[in-house]
PDB file of C-alpha atoms in Angstrom:
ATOM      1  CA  UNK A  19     -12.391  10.244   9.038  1.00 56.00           C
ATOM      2  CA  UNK A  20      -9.137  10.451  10.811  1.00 70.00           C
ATOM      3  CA  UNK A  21      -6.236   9.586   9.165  1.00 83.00           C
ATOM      4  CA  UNK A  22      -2.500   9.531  10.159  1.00 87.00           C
ATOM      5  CA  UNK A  23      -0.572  11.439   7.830  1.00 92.00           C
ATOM      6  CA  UNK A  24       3.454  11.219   7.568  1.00 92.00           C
ATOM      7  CA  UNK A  25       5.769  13.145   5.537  1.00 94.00           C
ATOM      8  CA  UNK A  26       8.967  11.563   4.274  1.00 92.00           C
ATOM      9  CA  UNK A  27      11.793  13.996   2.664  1.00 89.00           C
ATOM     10  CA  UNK A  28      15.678  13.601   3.209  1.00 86.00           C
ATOM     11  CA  UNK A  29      15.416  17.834   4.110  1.00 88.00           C
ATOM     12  CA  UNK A  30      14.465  18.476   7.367  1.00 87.00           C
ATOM     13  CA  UNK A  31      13.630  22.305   6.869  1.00 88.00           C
ATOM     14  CA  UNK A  32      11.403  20.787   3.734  1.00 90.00           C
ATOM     15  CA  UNK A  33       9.668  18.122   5.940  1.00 89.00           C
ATOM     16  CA  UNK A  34       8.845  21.051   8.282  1.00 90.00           C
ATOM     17  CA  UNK A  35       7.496  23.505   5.303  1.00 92.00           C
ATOM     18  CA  UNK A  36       5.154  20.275   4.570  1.00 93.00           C
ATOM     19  CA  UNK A  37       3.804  19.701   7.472  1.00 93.00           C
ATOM     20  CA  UNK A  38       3.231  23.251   8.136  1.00 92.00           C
ATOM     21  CA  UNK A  39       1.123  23.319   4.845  1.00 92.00           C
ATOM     22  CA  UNK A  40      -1.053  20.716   6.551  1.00 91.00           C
ATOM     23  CA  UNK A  41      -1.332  22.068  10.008  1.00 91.00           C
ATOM     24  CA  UNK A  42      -2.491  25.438   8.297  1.00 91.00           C
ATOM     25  CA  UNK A  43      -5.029  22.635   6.336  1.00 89.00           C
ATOM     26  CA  UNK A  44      -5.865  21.490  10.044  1.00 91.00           C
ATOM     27  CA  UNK A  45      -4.471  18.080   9.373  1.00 90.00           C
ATOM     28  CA  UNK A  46      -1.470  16.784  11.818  1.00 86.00           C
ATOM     29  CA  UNK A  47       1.318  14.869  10.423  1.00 86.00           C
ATOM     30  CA  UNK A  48       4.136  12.841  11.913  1.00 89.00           C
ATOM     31  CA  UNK A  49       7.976  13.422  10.369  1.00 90.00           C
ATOM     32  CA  UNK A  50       9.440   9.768  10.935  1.00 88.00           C
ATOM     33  CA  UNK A  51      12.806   8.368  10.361  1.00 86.00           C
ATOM     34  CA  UNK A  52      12.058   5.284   9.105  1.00 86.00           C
ATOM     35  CA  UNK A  53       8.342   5.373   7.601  1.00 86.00           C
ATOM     36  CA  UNK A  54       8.622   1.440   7.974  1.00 86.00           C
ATOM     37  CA  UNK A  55       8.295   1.852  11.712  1.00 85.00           C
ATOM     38  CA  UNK A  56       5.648   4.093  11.833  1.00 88.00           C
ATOM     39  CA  UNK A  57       2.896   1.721   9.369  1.00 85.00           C
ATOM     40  CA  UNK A  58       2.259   0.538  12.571  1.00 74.00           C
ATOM     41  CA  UNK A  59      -1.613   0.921  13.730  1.00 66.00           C
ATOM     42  CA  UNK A  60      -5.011   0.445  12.162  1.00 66.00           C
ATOM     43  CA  UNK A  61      -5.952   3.784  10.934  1.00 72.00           C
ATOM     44  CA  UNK A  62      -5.833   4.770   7.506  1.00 81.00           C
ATOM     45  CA  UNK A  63      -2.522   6.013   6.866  1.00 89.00           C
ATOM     46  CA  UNK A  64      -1.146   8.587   4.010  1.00 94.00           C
ATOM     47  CA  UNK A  65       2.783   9.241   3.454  1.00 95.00           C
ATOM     48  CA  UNK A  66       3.635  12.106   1.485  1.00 95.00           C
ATOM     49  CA  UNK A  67       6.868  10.773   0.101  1.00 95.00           C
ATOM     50  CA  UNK A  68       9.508  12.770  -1.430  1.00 94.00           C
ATOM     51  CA  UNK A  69      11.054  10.806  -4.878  1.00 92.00           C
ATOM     52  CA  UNK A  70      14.745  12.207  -5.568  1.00 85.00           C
ATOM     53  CA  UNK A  71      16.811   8.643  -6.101  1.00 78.00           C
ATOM     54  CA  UNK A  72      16.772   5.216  -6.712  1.00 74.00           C
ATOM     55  CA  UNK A  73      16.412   4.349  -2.700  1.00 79.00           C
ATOM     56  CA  UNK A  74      12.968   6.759  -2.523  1.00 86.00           C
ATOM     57  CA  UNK A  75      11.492   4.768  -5.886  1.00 85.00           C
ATOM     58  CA  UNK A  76      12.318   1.648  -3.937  1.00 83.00           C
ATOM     59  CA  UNK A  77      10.884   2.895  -0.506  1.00 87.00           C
ATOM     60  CA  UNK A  78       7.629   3.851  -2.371  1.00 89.00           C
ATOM     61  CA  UNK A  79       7.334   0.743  -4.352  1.00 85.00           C
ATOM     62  CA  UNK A  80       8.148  -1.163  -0.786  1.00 85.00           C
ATOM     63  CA  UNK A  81       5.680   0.335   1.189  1.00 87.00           C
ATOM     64  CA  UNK A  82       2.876  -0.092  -1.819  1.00 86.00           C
ATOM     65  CA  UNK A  83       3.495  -3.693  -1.997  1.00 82.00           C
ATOM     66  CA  UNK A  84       4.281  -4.095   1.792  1.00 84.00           C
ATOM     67  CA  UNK A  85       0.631  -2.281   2.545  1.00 85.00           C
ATOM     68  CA  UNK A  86      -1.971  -2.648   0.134  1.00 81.00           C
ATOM     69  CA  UNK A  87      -4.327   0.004   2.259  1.00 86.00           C
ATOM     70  CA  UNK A  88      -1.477   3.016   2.519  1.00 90.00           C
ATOM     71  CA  UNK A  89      -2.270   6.082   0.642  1.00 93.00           C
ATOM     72  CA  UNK A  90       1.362   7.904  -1.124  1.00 95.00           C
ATOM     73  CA  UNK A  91       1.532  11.252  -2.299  1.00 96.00           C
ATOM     74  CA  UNK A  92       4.132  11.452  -4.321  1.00 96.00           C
ATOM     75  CA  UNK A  93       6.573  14.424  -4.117  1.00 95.00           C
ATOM     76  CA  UNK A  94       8.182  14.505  -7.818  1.00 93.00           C
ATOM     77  CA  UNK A  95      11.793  15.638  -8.604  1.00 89.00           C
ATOM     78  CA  UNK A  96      10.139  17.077 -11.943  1.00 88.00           C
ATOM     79  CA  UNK A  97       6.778  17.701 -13.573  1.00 88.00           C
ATOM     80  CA  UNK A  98       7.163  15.631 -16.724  1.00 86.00           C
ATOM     81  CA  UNK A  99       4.482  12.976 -17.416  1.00 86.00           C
ATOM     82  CA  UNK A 100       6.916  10.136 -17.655  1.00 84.00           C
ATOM     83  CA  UNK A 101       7.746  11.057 -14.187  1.00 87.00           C
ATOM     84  CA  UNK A 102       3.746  11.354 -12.968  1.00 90.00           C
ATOM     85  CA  UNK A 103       2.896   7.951 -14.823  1.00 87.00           C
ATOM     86  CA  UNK A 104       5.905   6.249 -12.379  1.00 86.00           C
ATOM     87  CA  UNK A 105       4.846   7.239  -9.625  1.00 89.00           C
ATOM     88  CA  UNK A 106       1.257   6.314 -10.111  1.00 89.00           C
ATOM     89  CA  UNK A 107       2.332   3.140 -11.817  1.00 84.00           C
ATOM     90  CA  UNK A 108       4.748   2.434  -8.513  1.00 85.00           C
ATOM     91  CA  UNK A 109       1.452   2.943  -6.173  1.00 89.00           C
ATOM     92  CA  UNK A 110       0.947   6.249  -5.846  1.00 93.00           C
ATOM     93  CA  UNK A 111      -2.378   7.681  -5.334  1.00 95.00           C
ATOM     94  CA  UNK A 112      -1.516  11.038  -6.234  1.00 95.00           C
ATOM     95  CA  UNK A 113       1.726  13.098  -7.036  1.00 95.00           C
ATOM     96  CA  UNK A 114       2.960  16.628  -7.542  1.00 95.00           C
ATOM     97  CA  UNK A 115       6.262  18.339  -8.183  1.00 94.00           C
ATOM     98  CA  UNK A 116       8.308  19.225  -5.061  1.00 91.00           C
ATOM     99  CA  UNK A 117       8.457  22.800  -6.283  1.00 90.00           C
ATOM    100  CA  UNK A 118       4.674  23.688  -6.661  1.00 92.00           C
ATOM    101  CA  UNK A 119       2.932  26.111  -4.283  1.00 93.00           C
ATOM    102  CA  UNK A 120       1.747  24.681  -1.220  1.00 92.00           C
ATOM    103  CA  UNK A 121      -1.552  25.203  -1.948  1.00 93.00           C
ATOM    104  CA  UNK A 122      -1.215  22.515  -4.471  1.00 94.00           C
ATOM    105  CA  UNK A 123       0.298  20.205  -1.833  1.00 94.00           C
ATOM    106  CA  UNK A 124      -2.509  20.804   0.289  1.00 94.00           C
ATOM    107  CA  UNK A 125      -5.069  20.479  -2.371  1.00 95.00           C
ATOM    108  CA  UNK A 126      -3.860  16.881  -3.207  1.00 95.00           C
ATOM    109  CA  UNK A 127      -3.486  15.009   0.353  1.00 94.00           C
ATOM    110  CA  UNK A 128      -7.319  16.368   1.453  1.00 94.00           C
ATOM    111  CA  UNK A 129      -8.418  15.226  -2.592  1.00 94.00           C
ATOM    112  CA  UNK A 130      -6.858  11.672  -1.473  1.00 94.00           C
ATOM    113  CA  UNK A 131      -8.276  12.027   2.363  1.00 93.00           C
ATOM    114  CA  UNK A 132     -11.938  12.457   0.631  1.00 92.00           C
ATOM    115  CA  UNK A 133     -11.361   9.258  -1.581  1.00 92.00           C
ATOM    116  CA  UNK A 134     -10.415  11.381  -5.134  1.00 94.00           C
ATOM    117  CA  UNK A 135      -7.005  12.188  -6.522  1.00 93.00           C
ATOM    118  CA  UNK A 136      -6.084  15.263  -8.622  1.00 91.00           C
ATOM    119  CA  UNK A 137      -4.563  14.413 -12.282  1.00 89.00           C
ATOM    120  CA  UNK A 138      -3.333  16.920 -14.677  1.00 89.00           C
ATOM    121  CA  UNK A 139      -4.674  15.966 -17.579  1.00 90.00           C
ATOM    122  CA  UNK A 140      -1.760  14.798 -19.951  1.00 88.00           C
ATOM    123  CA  UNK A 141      -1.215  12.552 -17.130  1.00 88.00           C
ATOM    124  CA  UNK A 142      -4.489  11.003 -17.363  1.00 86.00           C
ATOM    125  CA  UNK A 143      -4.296  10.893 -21.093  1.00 85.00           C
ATOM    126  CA  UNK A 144      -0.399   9.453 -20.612  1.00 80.00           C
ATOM    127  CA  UNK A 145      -2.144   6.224 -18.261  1.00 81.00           C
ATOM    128  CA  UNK A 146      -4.975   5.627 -20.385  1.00 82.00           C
ATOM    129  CA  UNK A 147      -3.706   5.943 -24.273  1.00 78.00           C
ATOM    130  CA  UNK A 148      -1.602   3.332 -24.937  1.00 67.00           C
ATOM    131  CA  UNK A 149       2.126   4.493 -26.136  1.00 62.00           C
ATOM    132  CA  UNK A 150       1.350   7.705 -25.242  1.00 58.00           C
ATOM    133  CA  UNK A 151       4.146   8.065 -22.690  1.00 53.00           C
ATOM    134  CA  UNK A 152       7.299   6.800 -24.188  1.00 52.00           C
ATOM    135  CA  UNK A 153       8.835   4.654 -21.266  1.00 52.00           C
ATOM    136  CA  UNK A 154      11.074   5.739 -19.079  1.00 56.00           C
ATOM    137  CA  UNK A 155      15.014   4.463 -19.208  1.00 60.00           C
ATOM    138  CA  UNK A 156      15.787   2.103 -17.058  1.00 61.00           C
ATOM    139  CA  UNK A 157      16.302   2.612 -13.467  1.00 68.00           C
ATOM    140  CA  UNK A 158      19.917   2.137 -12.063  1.00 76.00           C
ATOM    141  CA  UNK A 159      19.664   0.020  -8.953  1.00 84.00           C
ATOM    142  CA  UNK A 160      20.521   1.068  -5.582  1.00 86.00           C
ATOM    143  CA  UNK A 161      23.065  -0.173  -4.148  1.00 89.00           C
ATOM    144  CA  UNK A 162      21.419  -2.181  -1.680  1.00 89.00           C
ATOM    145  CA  UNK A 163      20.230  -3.970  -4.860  1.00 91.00           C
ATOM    146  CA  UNK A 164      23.192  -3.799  -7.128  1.00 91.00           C
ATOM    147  CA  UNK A 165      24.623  -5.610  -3.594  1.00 93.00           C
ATOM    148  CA  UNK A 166      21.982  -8.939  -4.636  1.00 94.00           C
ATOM    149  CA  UNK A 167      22.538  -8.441  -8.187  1.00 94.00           C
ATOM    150  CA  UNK A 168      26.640  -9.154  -7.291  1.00 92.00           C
ATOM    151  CA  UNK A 169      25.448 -11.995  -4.907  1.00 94.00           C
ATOM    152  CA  UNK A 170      23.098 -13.754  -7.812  1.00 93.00           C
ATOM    153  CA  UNK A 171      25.778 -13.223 -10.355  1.00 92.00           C
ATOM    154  CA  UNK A 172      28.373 -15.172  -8.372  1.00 91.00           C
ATOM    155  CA  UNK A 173      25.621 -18.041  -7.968  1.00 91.00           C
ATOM    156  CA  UNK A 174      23.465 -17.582  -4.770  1.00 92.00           C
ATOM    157  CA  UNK A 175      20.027 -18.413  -4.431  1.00 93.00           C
ATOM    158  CA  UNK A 176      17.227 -15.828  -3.883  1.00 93.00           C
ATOM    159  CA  UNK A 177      16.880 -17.658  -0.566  1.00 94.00           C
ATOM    160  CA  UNK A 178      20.261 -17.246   0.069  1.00 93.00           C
ATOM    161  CA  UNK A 179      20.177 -13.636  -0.543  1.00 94.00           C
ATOM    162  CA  UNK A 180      16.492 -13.031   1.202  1.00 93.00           C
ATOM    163  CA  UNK A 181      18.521 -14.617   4.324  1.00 93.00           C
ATOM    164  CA  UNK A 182      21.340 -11.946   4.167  1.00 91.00           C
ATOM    165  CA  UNK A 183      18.910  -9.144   3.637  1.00 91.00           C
ATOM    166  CA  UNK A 184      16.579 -10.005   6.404  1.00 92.00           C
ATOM    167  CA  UNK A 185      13.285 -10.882   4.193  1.00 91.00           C
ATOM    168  CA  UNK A 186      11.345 -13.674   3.704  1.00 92.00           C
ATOM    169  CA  UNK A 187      12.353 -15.362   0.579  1.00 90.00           C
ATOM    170  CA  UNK A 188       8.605 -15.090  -0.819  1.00 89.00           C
ATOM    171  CA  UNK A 189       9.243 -11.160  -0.362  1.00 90.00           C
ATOM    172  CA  UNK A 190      12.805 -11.313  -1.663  1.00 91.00           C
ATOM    173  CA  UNK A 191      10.630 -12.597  -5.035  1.00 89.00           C
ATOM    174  CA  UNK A 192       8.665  -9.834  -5.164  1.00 87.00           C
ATOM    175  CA  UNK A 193      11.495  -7.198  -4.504  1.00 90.00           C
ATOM    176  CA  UNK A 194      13.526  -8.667  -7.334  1.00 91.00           C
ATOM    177  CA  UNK A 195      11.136  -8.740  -9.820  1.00 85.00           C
ATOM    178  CA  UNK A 196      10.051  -5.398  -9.200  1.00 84.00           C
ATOM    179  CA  UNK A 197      14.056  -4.555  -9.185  1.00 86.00           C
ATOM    180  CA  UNK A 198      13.935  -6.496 -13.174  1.00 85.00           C
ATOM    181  CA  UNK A 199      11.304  -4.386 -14.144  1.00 79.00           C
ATOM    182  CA  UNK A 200      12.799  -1.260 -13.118  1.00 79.00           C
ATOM    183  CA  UNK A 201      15.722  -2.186 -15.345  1.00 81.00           C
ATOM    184  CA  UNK A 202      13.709  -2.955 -18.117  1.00 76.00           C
ATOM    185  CA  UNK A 203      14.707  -6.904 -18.014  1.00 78.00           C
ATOM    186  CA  UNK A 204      12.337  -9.626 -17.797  1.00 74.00           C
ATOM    187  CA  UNK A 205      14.206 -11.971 -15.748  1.00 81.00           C
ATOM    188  CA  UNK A 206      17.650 -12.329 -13.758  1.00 87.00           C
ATOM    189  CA  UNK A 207      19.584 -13.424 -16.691  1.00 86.00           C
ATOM    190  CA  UNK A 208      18.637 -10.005 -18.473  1.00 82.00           C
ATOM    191  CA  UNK A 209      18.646  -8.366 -15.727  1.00 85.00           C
ATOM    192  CA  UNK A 210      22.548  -9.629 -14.894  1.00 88.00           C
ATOM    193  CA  UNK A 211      23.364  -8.897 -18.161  1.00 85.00           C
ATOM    194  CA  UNK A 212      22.242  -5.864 -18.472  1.00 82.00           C
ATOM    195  CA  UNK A 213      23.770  -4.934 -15.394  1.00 86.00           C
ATOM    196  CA  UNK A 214      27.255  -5.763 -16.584  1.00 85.00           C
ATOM    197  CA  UNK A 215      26.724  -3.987 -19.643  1.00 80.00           C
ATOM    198  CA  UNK A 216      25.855  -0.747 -18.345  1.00 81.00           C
ATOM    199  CA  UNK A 217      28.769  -1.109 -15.730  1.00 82.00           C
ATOM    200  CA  UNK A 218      26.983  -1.420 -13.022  1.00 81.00           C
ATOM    201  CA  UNK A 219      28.063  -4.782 -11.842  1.00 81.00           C
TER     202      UNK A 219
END
């Protein structure tokens, strides 16, 4: 099955160590810019997506919701299970730390190319026994976000904001709700007032 592979990671030397990994694999990979651009086609497609800051959780949880069929392997900033159990919450098929050999890389995008993901196994215990994984803090918005959380506070609609930011307000919906739960809110009055009280507004 051919599938069109990208890799995503601010570093371009660490983009290039990637897709060497997979050329040595004999899999070819693309290193966009913008990872939106390139969904473009109707081959299956897998991003391996570095996770360092609030802007990569939001890319990853963008292009999950934005394309049900797109396969992420998730490049972690850490190996803790909290960390694992995000990612894989977020959409992620599979995910690894950045730092692991690159046979372990390599291991995980042909696992998700022949339809099975690799899990260590506190990970698998952390998604399937409930309270197992104490939940993570909440995320700081980006500031992209914390730019709709200003424009909400001061009494603009989500359509009004959705216009500004160039999405439809349906999607605006969806962004913002996954922004609330992120923050550990359930709706935008928690979610402004727990921005304000954290500083971040």
């Amino acid at each position: 099955m051919f599938v069109r592979i990208a890799v995503f990671d601010p570093l371009p030397v660490y983009r290039h160590g990637i897709m060497t990994i997979l050329r040595e694999a004999g899999l070819s990979g693309d290193a966009p810019d913008d990872v939106f651009a390139w969904m473009d086609g109707d081959h299956p497609r897998l991003v391996v997506l570095s996770l360092l800051g609030g802007d990569d959780w939001e890319r990853l949880g963008r292009l999950c919701r934005t394309y049900d069929d797109v396969l992420v392997v998730a490049l972690l900033p850490d190996d803790a299970v909290t960390t694992h159990v995000r990612a894989l919450a977020a959409g992620a098929v599979a995910a690894v730390p950045r730092d692991v050999q690159p046979s372990a890389v390599r291991a995980a995008v042909e696992a998700v190319i022949a339809g099975r993901t690799l899990l260590p196994i506190d990970v698998l215990r952390g998604l399937t026994t409930p309270g197992a994984v104490t939940p993570p803090e909440a995320v700081p918005p980006s500031p992209r976000e914390l730019g709709w959380l200003r424009e909400l506070s001061t009494g603009a609609t989500v359509a009004d904001v959705a216009d500004r930011a160039g999405y439809s307000e349906r999607m605006m919906f969806r962004l913002l709700r996954e922004l609330y739960t992120r923050m550990r809110a359930g709706n935008r009055t928690e979610a402004l007032l727990l921005a304000r009280e954290r500083g971040w507004l």
